[in-house]
Amino acid sequence: MRRDLARAALAVVRSSMSADAAATRALPAGARVSTGGHPRSAGWRRRLGAPGATARSFASSAHGSSGPVGWKSLAAMCATGGGLLWWYDAERRRRLESIRAGPSSGKASIGGAFGNMKLANENGRAWRTDELEGKFALLYFGFTMCPDICPDELEKMAECVDLVEKAGKSVVPVFVSIDPERDTVRRVKEYVKEFHPKLLGVTGSVEACKAAAKQYRVYYHKTGDEDGDDYLVDHSIIMYLVDPAGEFVTFYGKNYEAAPMAEAILEQMKRLGH
């Protein structure tokens, strides 16, 4: 879009310069101004020194233009450029508002119920997302051995949950493991305690965790020593808001801070009549 704006502005400038150049060529030879030659420069200085020359020079500049860009052309260029910038800014704001508002109609091809998981908070009992029905939930997919991203995101999630509660609403935070080989029930249970007392931690078999991640289009991939235990998991950094019916509402990326995310969640709750 920026390239299109630049091209349009450049076209205006070229058109203005062409028109001014044509006007300059149409002037009598004696009326043309040049600074590239000693005799002409001397003549120009003599004309400047003549009585009333300065006034005539300014009057001439006001009514026309002998330079590469005239006043009328410059005004047209500024008006066109300003209009294009206004349109671009309005379109950008419209798109941002549509993203913040979330899906307006139809059903998103993301989210949905998943099961065959183990709830670490209760020593690994069987768990399904059906247990979240009737409540808003905020899901985050990560792994307990994540060095920095996951802890930062879970701290942000915990703060967001508290802010929503202060507004008189509630949302259930859920941590879903994408590293079941190392994320045992015991490890996940201890891990979620570090962030929020209401944070649910779920893990399961490789197949179950993979199926859950697939439901929400979560990208993840092992990096490093994949055959051993010394590896990291590269993954998408997103939180997913789910409504009381278990349907996906919208998502929040890493760029969201806790307070703006809490406000956005409250807006979604209001929009959905809660």
Coordinates of C-alpha atoms in Angstrom, one line a residue:
M1 CA 0.0 0.0 0.0
R2 CA 2.9 2.4 0.8
R3 CA 4.4 1.7 -2.6
D4 CA 1.1 2.7 -4.3
L5 CA 1.0 6.0 -2.3
A6 CA 4.6 6.8 -3.2
R7 CA 3.9 6.0 -6.9
A8 CA 0.8 8.3 -6.9
A9 CA 2.7 11.1 -5.2
L10 CA 5.6 10.7 -7.7
A11 CA 3.2 10.9 -10.6
V12 CA 1.7 14.1 -9.3
V13 CA 5.3 15.6 -9.0
R14 CA 6.2 14.5 -12.5
S15 CA 3.0 15.9 -13.9
S16 CA 3.6 19.2 -12.1
M17 CA 7.2 19.5 -13.3
S18 CA 6.2 18.7 -16.9
A19 CA 3.5 21.4 -16.9
D20 CA 5.9 23.9 -15.5
A21 CA 8.7 23.0 -17.9
A22 CA 6.2 23.5 -20.8
A23 CA 5.2 26.9 -19.4
T24 CA 8.9 27.9 -19.1
R25 CA 9.6 26.9 -22.7
A26 CA 6.6 29.0 -23.9
L27 CA 8.2 32.2 -22.4
P28 CA 10.1 34.6 -24.7
A29 CA 13.8 34.1 -24.7
G30 CA 14.4 37.3 -22.8
A31 CA 12.1 36.3 -20.0
R32 CA 13.8 33.0 -19.2
V33 CA 16.1 32.9 -16.2
S34 CA 19.4 31.1 -16.1
T35 CA 22.2 31.1 -13.6
G36 CA 24.6 29.0 -15.7
G37 CA 26.8 31.6 -17.5
H38 CA 28.7 34.7 -16.6
P39 CA 27.1 37.1 -19.1
R40 CA 23.6 36.1 -18.2
S41 CA 24.5 36.2 -14.5
A42 CA 25.8 39.7 -14.9
G43 CA 22.6 40.8 -16.8
W44 CA 20.5 39.2 -14.0
R45 CA 22.4 41.2 -11.4
R46 CA 21.8 44.4 -13.4
R47 CA 18.1 43.7 -13.6
L48 CA 18.0 43.1 -9.8
G49 CA 19.7 46.4 -9.3
A50 CA 17.2 48.3 -11.4
P51 CA 14.6 50.4 -9.5
G52 CA 11.4 48.3 -8.8
A53 CA 13.0 45.1 -10.0
T54 CA 12.6 43.4 -6.7
A55 CA 8.8 44.2 -6.6
R56 CA 8.4 43.0 -10.2
S57 CA 10.3 39.8 -9.4
F58 CA 8.0 38.9 -6.5
A59 CA 4.9 39.8 -8.4
S60 CA 6.1 37.6 -11.2
S61 CA 6.6 34.7 -8.8
A62 CA 3.2 35.2 -7.3
H63 CA 1.4 35.0 -10.6
G64 CA 3.3 32.3 -12.2
S65 CA 6.5 30.3 -11.8
S66 CA 9.8 30.2 -13.6
G67 CA 11.2 27.4 -11.3
P68 CA 10.9 23.7 -11.6
V69 CA 7.8 23.5 -9.4
G70 CA 5.1 26.3 -9.3
W71 CA 2.9 27.4 -6.4
K72 CA -0.2 25.9 -8.0
S73 CA 1.6 22.6 -8.8
L74 CA 3.0 22.5 -5.3
A75 CA -0.5 23.1 -3.8
A76 CA -2.0 20.4 -6.0
M77 CA 0.8 18.0 -5.0
C78 CA 0.3 18.7 -1.3
A79 CA -3.5 18.3 -1.5
T80 CA -3.1 15.0 -3.4
G81 CA -0.5 13.7 -1.0
G82 CA -2.5 14.7 2.0
G83 CA -5.6 13.0 0.7
L84 CA -3.7 9.8 0.0
L85 CA -2.2 9.8 3.6
W86 CA -5.7 10.4 5.1
W87 CA -7.1 7.5 3.2
Y88 CA -4.3 5.2 4.2
D89 CA -4.6 6.2 7.9
A90 CA -8.4 5.7 7.8
E91 CA -8.0 2.2 6.1
R92 CA -5.3 1.2 8.6
R93 CA -7.6 2.2 11.6
R94 CA -10.5 0.3 10.1
R95 CA -8.5 -2.9 9.7
L96 CA -7.2 -2.6 13.2
E97 CA -10.7 -2.2 14.6
S98 CA -11.9 -5.2 12.7
I99 CA -9.1 -7.3 14.1
R100 CA -9.8 -6.2 17.7
A101 CA -13.5 -6.8 17.3
G102 CA -12.8 -10.5 16.4
P103 CA -14.9 -12.7 14.1
S104 CA -18.3 -11.0 13.3
S105 CA -20.0 -13.8 11.5
G106 CA -19.7 -17.4 10.6
K107 CA -17.6 -20.0 12.5
A108 CA -13.8 -19.8 12.6
S109 CA -11.9 -22.9 11.4
I110 CA -9.9 -22.9 14.6
G111 CA -10.6 -24.2 18.1
G112 CA -13.1 -26.7 19.3
A113 CA -13.2 -29.4 22.0
F114 CA -10.3 -31.8 22.7
G115 CA -9.9 -34.5 25.3
N116 CA -7.9 -37.5 26.4
M117 CA -5.8 -35.1 28.5
K118 CA -4.6 -35.3 32.1
L119 CA -5.3 -32.5 34.6
A120 CA -2.1 -32.1 36.5
N121 CA -3.8 -30.0 39.3
E122 CA -5.7 -33.1 40.3
N123 CA -2.9 -35.6 40.0
G124 CA -3.5 -36.5 36.4
R125 CA -7.2 -37.4 36.3
A126 CA -8.9 -37.5 32.9
W127 CA -9.8 -34.1 31.5
R128 CA -11.6 -32.7 28.5
T129 CA -12.3 -29.1 27.5
D130 CA -16.0 -29.9 28.1
E131 CA -15.3 -29.1 31.7
L132 CA -14.8 -25.4 30.7
E133 CA -18.4 -25.1 29.4
G134 CA -20.3 -22.2 31.0
K135 CA -17.0 -20.2 31.5
F136 CA -14.7 -18.1 29.4
A137 CA -11.3 -19.6 29.2
L138 CA -7.9 -18.4 28.1
L139 CA -5.6 -21.1 26.6
Y140 CA -1.9 -21.0 26.2
F141 CA 0.2 -23.8 24.6
G142 CA 3.8 -24.1 25.9
F143 CA 6.3 -26.3 27.7
T144 CA 7.6 -26.3 31.3
M145 CA 11.3 -26.2 30.3
C146 CA 10.9 -23.0 28.2
P147 CA 13.6 -20.7 29.4
D148 CA 11.9 -17.3 29.1
I149 CA 9.0 -16.9 26.7
C150 CA 6.5 -19.2 28.5
P151 CA 7.2 -17.8 32.0
D152 CA 6.8 -14.3 30.7
E153 CA 3.5 -15.1 28.9
L154 CA 2.1 -17.0 31.9
E155 CA 2.9 -14.1 34.2
K156 CA 1.1 -11.9 31.8
M157 CA -1.8 -14.3 31.7
A158 CA -2.0 -14.3 35.5
E159 CA -2.1 -10.5 35.6
C160 CA -4.7 -10.4 32.9
V161 CA -6.9 -12.9 34.8
D162 CA -6.7 -10.8 38.0
L163 CA -7.6 -7.6 36.1
V164 CA -10.7 -9.3 34.6
E165 CA -11.7 -10.4 38.0
K166 CA -11.4 -6.9 39.4
A167 CA -13.9 -5.8 36.7
G168 CA -16.4 -8.4 38.1
K169 CA -15.9 -11.0 35.4
S170 CA -13.9 -14.3 35.3
V171 CA -11.8 -16.2 32.8
V172 CA -10.2 -19.6 33.4
P173 CA -6.5 -19.7 32.5
V174 CA -5.3 -23.0 31.0
F175 CA -1.8 -24.2 30.2
V176 CA -1.6 -27.0 27.6
S177 CA 1.7 -28.8 27.2
I178 CA 3.2 -29.3 23.7
D179 CA 6.1 -31.3 25.2
P180 CA 4.5 -34.4 26.8
E181 CA 7.7 -36.4 26.7
R182 CA 9.2 -34.3 29.4
D183 CA 6.0 -32.6 30.8
T184 CA 4.9 -35.2 33.2
V185 CA 1.8 -34.7 35.5
R186 CA 4.0 -34.0 38.4
R187 CA 6.2 -31.5 36.6
V188 CA 3.2 -29.6 35.2
K189 CA 1.5 -29.6 38.6
E190 CA 4.5 -27.9 40.2
Y191 CA 5.0 -25.6 37.3
V192 CA 1.5 -24.0 37.1
K193 CA 1.6 -23.3 40.9
E194 CA 4.3 -20.7 40.2
F195 CA 2.0 -18.4 38.3
H196 CA -1.6 -18.4 39.5
P197 CA -3.7 -20.5 41.9
K198 CA -6.4 -20.9 39.2
L199 CA -4.1 -21.8 36.4
L200 CA -5.0 -25.3 35.1
G201 CA -2.2 -27.4 33.8
V202 CA -2.9 -30.2 31.3
T203 CA -0.7 -32.7 29.6
G204 CA -1.2 -36.2 28.1
S205 CA 0.2 -38.6 25.5
V206 CA 2.1 -37.4 22.5
E207 CA -1.0 -38.1 20.3
A208 CA -3.4 -36.3 22.7
C209 CA -1.2 -33.1 22.9
K210 CA -0.6 -33.1 19.2
A211 CA -4.4 -33.3 18.6
A212 CA -5.1 -30.4 21.0
A213 CA -2.4 -28.2 19.3
K214 CA -3.8 -29.1 15.9
Q215 CA -7.3 -27.9 16.9
Y216 CA -5.9 -24.5 17.6
R217 CA -3.5 -24.4 14.7
V218 CA -0.5 -24.2 17.1
Y219 CA 2.9 -24.4 15.4
Y220 CA 5.6 -26.2 17.4
H221 CA 8.9 -27.9 16.5
K222 CA 11.8 -29.4 18.5
T223 CA 15.2 -27.7 18.1
G224 CA 18.5 -29.0 19.3
D225 CA 19.1 -32.6 20.4
E226 CA 15.8 -34.1 19.4
D227 CA 16.9 -37.6 20.3
G228 CA 17.8 -36.7 23.8
D229 CA 16.3 -34.5 26.6
D230 CA 18.4 -31.5 25.9
Y231 CA 16.2 -29.6 23.4
L232 CA 14.0 -26.6 23.1
V233 CA 10.6 -26.3 21.4
D234 CA 10.0 -23.5 19.0
H235 CA 6.3 -22.6 19.0
S236 CA 3.7 -20.0 18.3
I237 CA 3.2 -17.5 21.1
I238 CA -0.6 -16.9 21.3
M239 CA -3.4 -17.0 23.8
Y240 CA -6.8 -18.1 22.7
L241 CA -10.0 -16.8 24.2
V242 CA -12.8 -19.4 24.3
D243 CA -16.5 -18.6 25.1
P244 CA -18.8 -20.5 27.5
A245 CA -20.1 -22.6 24.7
G246 CA -16.5 -23.9 24.0
E247 CA -16.2 -21.9 20.8
F248 CA -13.1 -20.0 19.8
V249 CA -13.6 -16.2 20.0
T250 CA -10.3 -14.5 19.2
F251 CA -6.6 -14.6 20.0
Y252 CA -3.9 -12.4 21.5
G253 CA -0.3 -12.3 20.4
K254 CA 2.9 -11.6 22.2
N255 CA 2.6 -7.9 21.5
Y256 CA -0.4 -7.6 23.9
E257 CA 0.3 -6.4 27.4
A258 CA -1.8 -7.6 30.4
A259 CA -3.9 -4.5 30.8
P260 CA -4.9 -4.0 27.1
M261 CA -5.6 -7.8 26.8
A262 CA -7.9 -7.6 29.9
E263 CA -9.8 -4.7 28.4
A264 CA -10.1 -6.6 25.1
I265 CA -11.4 -9.7 26.8
L266 CA -14.0 -7.6 28.7
E267 CA -15.1 -6.0 25.4
Q268 CA -15.6 -9.5 23.9
M269 CA -17.6 -10.6 26.9
K270 CA -19.8 -7.5 26.6
R271 CA -20.2 -8.1 22.8
L272 CA -21.3 -11.7 23.5
G273 CA -23.8 -10.6 26.1
H274 CA -21.9 -11.6 29.3

